[in-house]
mmCIF file of C-alpha atoms in Angstrom:
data_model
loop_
_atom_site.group_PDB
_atom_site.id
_atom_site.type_symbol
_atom_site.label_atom_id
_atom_site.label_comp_id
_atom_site.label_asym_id
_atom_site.label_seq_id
_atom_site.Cartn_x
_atom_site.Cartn_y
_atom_site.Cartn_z
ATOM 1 C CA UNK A 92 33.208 16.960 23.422
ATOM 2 C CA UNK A 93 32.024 19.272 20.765
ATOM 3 C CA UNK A 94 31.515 15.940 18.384
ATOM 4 C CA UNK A 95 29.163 14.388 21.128
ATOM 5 C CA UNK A 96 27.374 17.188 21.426
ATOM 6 C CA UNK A 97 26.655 17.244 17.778
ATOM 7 C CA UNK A 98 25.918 13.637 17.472
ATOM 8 C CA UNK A 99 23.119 14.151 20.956
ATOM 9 C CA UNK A 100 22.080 17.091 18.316
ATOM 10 C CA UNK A 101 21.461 14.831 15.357
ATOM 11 C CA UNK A 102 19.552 12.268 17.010
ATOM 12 C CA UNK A 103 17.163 14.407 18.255
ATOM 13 C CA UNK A 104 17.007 16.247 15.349
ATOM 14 C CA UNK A 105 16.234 12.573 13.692
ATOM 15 C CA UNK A 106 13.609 11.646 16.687
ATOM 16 C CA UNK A 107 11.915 14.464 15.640
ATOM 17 C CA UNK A 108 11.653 14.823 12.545
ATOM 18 C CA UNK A 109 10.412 10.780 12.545
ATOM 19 C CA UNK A 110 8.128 12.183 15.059
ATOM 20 C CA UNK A 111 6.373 14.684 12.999
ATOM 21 C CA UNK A 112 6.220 12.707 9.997
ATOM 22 C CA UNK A 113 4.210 10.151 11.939
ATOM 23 C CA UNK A 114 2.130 12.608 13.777
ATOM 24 C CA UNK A 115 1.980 15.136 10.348
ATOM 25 C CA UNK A 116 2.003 13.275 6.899
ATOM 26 C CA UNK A 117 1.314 16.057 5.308
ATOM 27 C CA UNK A 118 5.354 16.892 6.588
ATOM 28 C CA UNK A 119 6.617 14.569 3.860
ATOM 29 C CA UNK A 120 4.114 14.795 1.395
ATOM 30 C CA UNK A 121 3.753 11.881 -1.705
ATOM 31 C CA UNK A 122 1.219 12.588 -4.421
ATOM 32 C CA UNK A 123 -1.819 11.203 -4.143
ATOM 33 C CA UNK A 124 -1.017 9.725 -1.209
ATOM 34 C CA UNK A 125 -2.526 11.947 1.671
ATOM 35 C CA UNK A 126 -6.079 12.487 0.730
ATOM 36 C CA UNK A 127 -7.459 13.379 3.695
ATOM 37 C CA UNK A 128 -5.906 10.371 6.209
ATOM 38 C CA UNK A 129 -8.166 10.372 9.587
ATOM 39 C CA UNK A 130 -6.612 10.825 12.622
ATOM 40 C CA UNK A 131 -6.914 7.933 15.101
ATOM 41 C CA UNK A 132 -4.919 9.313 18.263
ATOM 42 C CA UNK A 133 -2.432 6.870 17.183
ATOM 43 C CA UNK A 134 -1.496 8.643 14.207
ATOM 44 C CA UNK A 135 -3.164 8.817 10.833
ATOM 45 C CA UNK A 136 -5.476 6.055 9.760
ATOM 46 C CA UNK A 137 -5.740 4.690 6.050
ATOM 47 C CA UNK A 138 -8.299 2.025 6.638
ATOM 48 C CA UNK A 139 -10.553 4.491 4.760
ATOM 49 C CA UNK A 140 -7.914 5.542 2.180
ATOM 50 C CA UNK A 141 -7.139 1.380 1.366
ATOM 51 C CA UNK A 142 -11.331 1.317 0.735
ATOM 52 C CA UNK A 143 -11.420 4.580 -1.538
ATOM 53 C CA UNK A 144 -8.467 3.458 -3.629
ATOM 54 C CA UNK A 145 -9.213 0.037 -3.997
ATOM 55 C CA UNK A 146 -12.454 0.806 -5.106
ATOM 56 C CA UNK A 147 -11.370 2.855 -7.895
ATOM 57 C CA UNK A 148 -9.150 0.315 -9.517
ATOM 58 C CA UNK A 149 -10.037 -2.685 -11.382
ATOM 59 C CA UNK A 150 -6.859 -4.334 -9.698
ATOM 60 C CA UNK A 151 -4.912 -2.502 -6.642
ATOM 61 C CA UNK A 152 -2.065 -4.342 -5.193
ATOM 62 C CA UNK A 153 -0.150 -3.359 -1.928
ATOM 63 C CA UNK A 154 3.498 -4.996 -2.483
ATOM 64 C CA UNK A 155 7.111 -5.090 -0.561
ATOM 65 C CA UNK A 156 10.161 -4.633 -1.960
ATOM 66 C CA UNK A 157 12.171 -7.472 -2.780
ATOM 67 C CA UNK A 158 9.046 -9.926 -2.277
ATOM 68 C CA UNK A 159 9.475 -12.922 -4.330
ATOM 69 C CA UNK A 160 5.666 -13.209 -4.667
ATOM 70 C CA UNK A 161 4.962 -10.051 -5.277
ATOM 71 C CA UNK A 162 7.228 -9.653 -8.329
ATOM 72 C CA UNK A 163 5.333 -13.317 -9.465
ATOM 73 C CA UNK A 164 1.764 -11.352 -9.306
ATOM 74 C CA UNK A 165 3.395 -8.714 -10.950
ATOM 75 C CA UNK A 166 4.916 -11.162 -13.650
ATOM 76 C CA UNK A 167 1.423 -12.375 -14.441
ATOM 77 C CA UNK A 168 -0.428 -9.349 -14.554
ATOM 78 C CA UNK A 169 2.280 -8.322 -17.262
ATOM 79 C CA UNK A 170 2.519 -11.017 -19.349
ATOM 80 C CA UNK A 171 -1.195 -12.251 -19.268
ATOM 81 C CA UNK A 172 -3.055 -9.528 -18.645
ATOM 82 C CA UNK A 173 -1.348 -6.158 -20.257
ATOM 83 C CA UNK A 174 -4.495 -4.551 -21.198
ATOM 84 C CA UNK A 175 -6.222 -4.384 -17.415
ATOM 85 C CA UNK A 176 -5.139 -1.211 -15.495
ATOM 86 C CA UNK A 177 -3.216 -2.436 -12.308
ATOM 87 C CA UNK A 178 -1.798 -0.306 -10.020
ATOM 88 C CA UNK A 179 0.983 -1.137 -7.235
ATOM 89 C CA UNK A 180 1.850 0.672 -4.365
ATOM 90 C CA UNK A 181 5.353 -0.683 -3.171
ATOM 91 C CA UNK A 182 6.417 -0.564 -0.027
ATOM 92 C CA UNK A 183 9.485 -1.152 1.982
ATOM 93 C CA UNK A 184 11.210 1.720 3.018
ATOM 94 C CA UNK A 185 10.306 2.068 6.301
ATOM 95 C CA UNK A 186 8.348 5.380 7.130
ATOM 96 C CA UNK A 187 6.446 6.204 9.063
ATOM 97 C CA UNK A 188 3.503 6.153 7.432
ATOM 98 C CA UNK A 189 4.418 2.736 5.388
ATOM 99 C CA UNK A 190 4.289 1.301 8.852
ATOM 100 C CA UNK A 191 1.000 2.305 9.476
ATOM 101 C CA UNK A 192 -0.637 1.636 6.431
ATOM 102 C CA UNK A 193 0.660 -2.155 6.788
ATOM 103 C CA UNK A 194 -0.922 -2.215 9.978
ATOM 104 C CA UNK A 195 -4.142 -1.256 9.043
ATOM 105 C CA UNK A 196 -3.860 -3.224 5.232
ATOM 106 C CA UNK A 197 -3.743 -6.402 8.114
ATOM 107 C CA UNK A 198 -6.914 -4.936 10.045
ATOM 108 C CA UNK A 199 -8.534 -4.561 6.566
ATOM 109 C CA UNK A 200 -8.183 -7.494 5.292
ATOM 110 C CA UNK A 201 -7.103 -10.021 8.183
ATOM 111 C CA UNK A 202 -4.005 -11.180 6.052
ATOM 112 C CA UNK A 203 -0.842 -10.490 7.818
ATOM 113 C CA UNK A 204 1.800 -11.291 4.492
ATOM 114 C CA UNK A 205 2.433 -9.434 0.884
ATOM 115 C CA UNK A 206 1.130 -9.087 -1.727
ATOM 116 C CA UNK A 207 -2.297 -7.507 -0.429
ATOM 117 C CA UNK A 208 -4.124 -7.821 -3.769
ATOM 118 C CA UNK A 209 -7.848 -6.032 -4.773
ATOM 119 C CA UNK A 210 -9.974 -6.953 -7.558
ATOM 120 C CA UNK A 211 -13.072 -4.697 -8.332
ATOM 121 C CA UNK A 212 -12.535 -2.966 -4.838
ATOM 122 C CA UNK A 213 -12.868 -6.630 -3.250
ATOM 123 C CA UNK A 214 -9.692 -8.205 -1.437
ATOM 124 C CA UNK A 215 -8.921 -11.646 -3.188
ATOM 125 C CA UNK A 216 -6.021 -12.824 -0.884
ATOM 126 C CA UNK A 217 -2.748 -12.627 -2.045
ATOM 127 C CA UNK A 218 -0.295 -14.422 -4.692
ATOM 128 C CA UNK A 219 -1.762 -17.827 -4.324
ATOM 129 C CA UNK A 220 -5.140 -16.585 -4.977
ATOM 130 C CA UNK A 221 -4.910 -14.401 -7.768
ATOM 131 C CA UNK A 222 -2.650 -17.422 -9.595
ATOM 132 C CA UNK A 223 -6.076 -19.605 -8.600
ATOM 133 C CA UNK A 224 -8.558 -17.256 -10.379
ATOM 134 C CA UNK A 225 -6.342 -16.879 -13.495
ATOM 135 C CA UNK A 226 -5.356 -20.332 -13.551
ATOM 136 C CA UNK A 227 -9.599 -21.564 -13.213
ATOM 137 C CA UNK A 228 -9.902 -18.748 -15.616
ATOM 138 C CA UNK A 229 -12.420 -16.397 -13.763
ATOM 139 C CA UNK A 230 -10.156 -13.582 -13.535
ATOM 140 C CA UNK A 231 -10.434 -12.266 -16.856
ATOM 141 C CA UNK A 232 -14.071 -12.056 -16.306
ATOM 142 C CA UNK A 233 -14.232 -10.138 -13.131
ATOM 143 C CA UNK A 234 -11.610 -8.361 -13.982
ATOM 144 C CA UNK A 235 -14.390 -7.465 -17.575
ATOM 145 C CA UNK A 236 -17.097 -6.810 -15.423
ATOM 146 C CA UNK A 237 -15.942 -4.581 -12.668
ATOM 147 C CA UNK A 238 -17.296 -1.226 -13.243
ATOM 148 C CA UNK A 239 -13.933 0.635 -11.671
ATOM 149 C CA UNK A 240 -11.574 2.256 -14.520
ATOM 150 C CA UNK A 241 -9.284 3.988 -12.801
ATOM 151 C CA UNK A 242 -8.473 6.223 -9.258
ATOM 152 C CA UNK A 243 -11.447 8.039 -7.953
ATOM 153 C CA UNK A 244 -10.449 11.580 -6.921
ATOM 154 C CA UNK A 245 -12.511 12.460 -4.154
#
């Protein structure tokens, strides 16, 4: 009796807690990460955080964990292209919040699959295309003229 009532206990402690991380990032902060999300009704929105932070990278890639072609793009970018600041945001845990940027990544850019993958603050596609520019070699040059050098703090 006594066990049930702790285990009843425990998963509302759990539904609440995942309740107030969706409704309250700020609950389960991650640096950077927060910077100030808009509030939608349906919980936060990052539309505008995706635009800010892609912007302020010369190439900003939204990956999954244990994603074959994301480790590929990330392959490439190592090997051919060490000197050009890329920055990856994994996901794959499952918060909250993970779940919500993924939904809005897909109203963003209309692409519904990893790797989500910015160049110069523009989205590209994904794997596929980023292996088309480098291998037609016109990624090195937009990658040399995009203006962005690093994340914009607002």
């Amino acid at each position: 009796m006594i066990r049930g009532l702790f285990i009843c206990f425990g998963v509302i402690f759990l539904a609440a807690n995942a309740y107030i991380i969706e409704t309250f990032p700020g609950a389960m902060r991650s640096p950077g990460f927060y910077n100030n999300p808009v509030n939608s009704g349906y919980g936060f929105d990052y539309k505008e955080y995706i635009k800010r932070h892609t912007r302020g990278a010369p190439i900003m890639i939204y990956t999954l964990n244990d994603c074959i072609p994301c480790r590929k793009t990330k392959s490439l970018l190592q090997q051919q292209y060490p000197d050009v600041p890329a920055y990856f945001m994994e996901l794959g845990h499952g918060y909250p919040f993970e779940r919500r940027l993924e939904r809005d990544l897909l109203e963003v850019t209309g692409q519904d699959t990893f790797p989500y993958i910015f160049v110069c603050g523009r989205f590209i596609g994904g794997s596929s295309d980023l292996f088309n520019l480098h291998n037609y070699g016109r990624l090195r040059p937009t990658v040399n003229s995009c203006p962005a050098t690093g994340f914009h703090r607002d």
